[in-house]
mmCIF file of C-alpha atoms in Angstrom:
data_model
loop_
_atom_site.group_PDB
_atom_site.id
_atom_site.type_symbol
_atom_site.label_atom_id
_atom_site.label_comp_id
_atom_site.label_asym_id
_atom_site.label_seq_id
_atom_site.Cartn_x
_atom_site.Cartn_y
_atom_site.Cartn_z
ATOM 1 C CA UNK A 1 -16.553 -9.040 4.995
ATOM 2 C CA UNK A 2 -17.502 -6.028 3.368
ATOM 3 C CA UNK A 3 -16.438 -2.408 4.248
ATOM 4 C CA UNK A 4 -19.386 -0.278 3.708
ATOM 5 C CA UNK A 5 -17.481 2.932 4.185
ATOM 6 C CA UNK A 6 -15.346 1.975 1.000
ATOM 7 C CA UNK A 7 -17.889 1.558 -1.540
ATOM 8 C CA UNK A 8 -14.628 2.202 -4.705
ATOM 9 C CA UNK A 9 -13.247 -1.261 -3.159
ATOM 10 C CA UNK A 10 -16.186 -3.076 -4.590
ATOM 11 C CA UNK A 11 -16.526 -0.785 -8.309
ATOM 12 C CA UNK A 12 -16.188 -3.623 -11.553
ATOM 13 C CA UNK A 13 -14.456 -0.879 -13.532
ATOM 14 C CA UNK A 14 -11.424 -0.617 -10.789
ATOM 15 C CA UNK A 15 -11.056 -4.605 -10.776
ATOM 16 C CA UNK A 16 -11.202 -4.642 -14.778
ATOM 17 C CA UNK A 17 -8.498 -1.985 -14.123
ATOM 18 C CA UNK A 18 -6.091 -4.191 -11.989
ATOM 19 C CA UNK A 19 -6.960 -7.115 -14.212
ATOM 20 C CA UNK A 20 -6.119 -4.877 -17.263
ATOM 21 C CA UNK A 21 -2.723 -4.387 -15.669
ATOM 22 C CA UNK A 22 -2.517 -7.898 -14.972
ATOM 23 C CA UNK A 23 -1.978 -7.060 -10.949
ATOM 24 C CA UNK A 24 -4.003 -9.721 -10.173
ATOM 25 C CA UNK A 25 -1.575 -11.908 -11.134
ATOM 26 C CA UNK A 26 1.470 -13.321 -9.519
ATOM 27 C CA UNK A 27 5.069 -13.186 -11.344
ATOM 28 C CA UNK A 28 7.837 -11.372 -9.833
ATOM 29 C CA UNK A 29 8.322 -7.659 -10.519
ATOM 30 C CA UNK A 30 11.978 -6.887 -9.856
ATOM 31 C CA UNK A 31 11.298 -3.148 -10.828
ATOM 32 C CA UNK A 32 8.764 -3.326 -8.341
ATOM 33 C CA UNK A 33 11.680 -4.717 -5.636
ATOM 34 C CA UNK A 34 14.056 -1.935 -6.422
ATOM 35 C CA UNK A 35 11.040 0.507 -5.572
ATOM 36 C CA UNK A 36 10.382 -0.634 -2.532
ATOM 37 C CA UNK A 37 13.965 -0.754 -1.470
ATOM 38 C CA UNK A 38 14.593 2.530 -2.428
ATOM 39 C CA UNK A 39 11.576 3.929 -0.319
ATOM 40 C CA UNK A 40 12.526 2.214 2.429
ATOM 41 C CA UNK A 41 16.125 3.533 2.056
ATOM 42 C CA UNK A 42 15.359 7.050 1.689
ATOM 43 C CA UNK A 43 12.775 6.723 4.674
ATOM 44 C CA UNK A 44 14.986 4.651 6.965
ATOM 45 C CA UNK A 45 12.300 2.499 7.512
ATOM 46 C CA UNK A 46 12.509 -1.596 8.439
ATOM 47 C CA UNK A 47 9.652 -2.215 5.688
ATOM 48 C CA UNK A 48 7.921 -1.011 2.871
ATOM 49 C CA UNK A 49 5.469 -2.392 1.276
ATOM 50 C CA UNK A 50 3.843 -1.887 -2.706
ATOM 51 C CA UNK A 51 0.484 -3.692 -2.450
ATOM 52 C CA UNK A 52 -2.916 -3.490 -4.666
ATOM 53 C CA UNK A 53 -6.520 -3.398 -3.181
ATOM 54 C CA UNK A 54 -8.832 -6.214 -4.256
ATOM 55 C CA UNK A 55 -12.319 -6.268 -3.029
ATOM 56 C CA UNK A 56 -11.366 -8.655 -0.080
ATOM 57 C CA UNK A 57 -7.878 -8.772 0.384
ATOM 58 C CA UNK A 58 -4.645 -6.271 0.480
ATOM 59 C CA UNK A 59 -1.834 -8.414 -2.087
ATOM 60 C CA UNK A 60 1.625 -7.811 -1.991
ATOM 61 C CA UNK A 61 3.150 -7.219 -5.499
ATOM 62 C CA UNK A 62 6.594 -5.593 -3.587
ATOM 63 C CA UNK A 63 8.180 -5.836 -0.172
ATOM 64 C CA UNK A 64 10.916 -5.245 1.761
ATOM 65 C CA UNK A 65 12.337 -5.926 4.795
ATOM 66 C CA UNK A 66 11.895 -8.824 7.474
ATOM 67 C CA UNK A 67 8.555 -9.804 6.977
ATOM 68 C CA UNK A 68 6.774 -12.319 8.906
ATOM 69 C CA UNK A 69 7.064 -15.496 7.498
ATOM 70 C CA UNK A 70 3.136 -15.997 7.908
ATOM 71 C CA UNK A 71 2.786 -12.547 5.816
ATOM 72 C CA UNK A 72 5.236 -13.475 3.073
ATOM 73 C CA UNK A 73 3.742 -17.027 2.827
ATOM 74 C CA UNK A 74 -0.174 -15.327 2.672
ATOM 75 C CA UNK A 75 1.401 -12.785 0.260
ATOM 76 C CA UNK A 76 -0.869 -10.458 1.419
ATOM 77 C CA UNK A 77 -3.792 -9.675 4.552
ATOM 78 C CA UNK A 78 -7.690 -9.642 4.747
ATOM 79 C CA UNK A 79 -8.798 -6.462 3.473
ATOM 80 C CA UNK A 80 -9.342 -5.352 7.038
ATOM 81 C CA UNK A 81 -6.221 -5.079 7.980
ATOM 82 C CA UNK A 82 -5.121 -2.798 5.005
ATOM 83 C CA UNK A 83 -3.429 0.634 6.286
ATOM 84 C CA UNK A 84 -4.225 2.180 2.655
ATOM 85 C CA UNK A 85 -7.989 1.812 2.788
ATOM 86 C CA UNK A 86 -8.363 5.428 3.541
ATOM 87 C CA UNK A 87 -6.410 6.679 0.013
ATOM 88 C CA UNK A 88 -9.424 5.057 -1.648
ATOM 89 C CA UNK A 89 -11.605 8.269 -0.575
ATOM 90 C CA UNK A 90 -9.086 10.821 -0.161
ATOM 91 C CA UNK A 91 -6.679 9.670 -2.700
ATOM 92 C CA UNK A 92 -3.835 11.553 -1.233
ATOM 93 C CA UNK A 93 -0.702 10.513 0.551
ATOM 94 C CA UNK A 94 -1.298 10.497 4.196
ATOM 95 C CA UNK A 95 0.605 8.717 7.429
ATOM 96 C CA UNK A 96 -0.291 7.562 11.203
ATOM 97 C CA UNK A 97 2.301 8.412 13.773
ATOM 98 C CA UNK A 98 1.287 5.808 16.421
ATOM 99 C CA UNK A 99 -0.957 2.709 15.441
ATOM 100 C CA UNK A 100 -1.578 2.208 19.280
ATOM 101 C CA UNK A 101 -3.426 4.958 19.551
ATOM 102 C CA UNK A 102 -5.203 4.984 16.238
ATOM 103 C CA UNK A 103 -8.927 5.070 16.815
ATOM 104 C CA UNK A 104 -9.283 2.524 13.063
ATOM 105 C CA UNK A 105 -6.181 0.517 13.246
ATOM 106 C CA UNK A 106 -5.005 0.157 17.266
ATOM 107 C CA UNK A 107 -6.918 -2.963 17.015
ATOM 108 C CA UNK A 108 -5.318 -4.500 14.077
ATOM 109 C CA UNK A 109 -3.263 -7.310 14.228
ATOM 110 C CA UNK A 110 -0.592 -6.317 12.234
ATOM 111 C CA UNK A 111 -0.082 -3.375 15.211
ATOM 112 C CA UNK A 112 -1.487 -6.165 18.392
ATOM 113 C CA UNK A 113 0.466 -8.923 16.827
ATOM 114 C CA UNK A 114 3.204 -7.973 14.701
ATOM 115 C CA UNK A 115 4.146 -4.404 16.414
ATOM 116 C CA UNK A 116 4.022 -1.827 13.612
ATOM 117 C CA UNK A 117 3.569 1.931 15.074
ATOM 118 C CA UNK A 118 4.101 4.283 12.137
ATOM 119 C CA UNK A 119 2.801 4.265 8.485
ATOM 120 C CA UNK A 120 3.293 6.933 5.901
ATOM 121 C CA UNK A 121 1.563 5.961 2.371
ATOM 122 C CA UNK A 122 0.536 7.429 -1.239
ATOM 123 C CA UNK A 123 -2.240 6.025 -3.598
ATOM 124 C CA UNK A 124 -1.153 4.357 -6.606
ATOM 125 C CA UNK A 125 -3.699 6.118 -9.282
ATOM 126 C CA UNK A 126 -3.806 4.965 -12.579
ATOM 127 C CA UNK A 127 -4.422 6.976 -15.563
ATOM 128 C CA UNK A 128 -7.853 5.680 -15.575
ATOM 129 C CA UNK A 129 -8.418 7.722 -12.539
ATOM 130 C CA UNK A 130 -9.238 4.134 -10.255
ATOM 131 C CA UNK A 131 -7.161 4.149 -7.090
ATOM 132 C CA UNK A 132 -5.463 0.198 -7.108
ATOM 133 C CA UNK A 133 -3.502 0.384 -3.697
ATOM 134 C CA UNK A 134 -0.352 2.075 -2.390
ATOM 135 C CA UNK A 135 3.376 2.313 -1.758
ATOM 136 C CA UNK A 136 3.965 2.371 1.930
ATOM 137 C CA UNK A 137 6.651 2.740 4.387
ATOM 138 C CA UNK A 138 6.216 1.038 7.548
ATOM 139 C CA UNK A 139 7.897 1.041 11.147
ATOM 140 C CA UNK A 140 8.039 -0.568 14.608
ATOM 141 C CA UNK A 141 8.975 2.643 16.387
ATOM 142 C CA UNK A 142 6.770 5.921 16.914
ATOM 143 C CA UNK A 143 7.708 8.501 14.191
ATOM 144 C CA UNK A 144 6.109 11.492 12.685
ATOM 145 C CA UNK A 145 6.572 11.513 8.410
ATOM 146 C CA UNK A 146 7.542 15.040 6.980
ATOM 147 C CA UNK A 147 5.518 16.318 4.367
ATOM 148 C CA UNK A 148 8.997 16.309 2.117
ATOM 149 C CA UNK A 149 8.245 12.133 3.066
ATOM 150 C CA UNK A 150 4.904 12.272 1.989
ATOM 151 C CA UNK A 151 5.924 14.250 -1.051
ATOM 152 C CA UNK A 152 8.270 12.188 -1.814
ATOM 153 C CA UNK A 153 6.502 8.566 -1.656
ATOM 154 C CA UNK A 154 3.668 10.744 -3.939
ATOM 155 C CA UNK A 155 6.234 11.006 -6.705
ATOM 156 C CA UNK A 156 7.671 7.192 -6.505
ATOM 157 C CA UNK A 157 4.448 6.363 -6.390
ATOM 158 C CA UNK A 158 3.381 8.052 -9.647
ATOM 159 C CA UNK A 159 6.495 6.900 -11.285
ATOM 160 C CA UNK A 160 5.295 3.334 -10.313
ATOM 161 C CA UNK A 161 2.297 3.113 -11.755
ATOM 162 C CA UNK A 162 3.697 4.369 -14.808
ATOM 163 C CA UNK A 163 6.067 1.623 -15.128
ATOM 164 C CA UNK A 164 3.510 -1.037 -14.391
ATOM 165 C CA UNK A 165 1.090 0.804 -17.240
ATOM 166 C CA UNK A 166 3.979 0.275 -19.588
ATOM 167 C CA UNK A 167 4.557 -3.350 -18.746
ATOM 168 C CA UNK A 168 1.290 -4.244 -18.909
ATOM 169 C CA UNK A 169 1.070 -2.533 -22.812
ATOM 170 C CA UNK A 170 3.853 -4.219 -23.379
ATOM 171 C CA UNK A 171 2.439 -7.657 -22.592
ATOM 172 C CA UNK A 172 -0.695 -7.062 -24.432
#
């Protein structure tokens, strides 16, 4: 399925860009893990979650916490279900407070199914300019993120793709 109102999910020069960083690959990124950890440390959240945009599904390159064993074996969702959709126009960090009453994601089975509530994320924007996912903290209570959150996850999130740039010029 295609989402129309995200035409940048669907532009060849951002999937040569997560190719060119080899994200569209799986190996195990144990920088990656520490990130994630960290954010969900600092946030006191359950999960958080470092995942890249392809044109049709959300892939997990980092997690942490207990995540479904359906989720971890997928290693990833339909595109559909992808809580950082919205960073691909805005490119800012933004968060949800309540899924359930989220006119876009209330529906979604990862809030129906799996009982997330909150959300607070920040684009991962590479120095090409291309927006390739986001590092996202997750909960299954109601909670409002502080802007010193949002701040925050905008920072880790910058240092990240910085580390996966240099990887990926080291590999080449």
């Amino acid at each position: 399925m295609r989402l129309p109102e995200y035409p940048q999910l669907y532009d060849p020069a951002r999937i040569r860009e997560i190719a060119r960083l080899g994200l569209d690959q799986e190996e195990h990124r144990a920088e990656l893990t520490e990130v994630v950890e960290d954010v969900a440390n600092r946030l006191d959240t359950p999960f958080a979650v470092l995942d890249i945009l392809l044109d049709d599904a959300q892939v997990f390159l980092a997690g942490h916490g207990p995540v479904p064993g359906w989720l971890a074996e997928a290693g990833g969702t339909p595109i559909e279900w992808a809580f950082c959709t919205p960073m691909l126009g805005h490119r800012r960090p933004h968060a949800v407070e309540d899924f359930t009453t989220h006119p876009v994601f209330q529906e979604n089975p990862l809030v129906t199914v799996e009982g997330l509530r909150s959300f607070a994320g920040a684009p991962l924007i590479s120095s090409g300019g291309f927006v390739l996912g986001g590092l996202c903290a997750l909960d299954l209570r109601r909670r409002r993120f502080s802007d010193i959150d949002l701040k925050y996850l905008s920072e880790m999130a910058d240092e990240t793709v910085r580390t996966i740039e240099r990887h990926a010029e080291a590999a080449s």
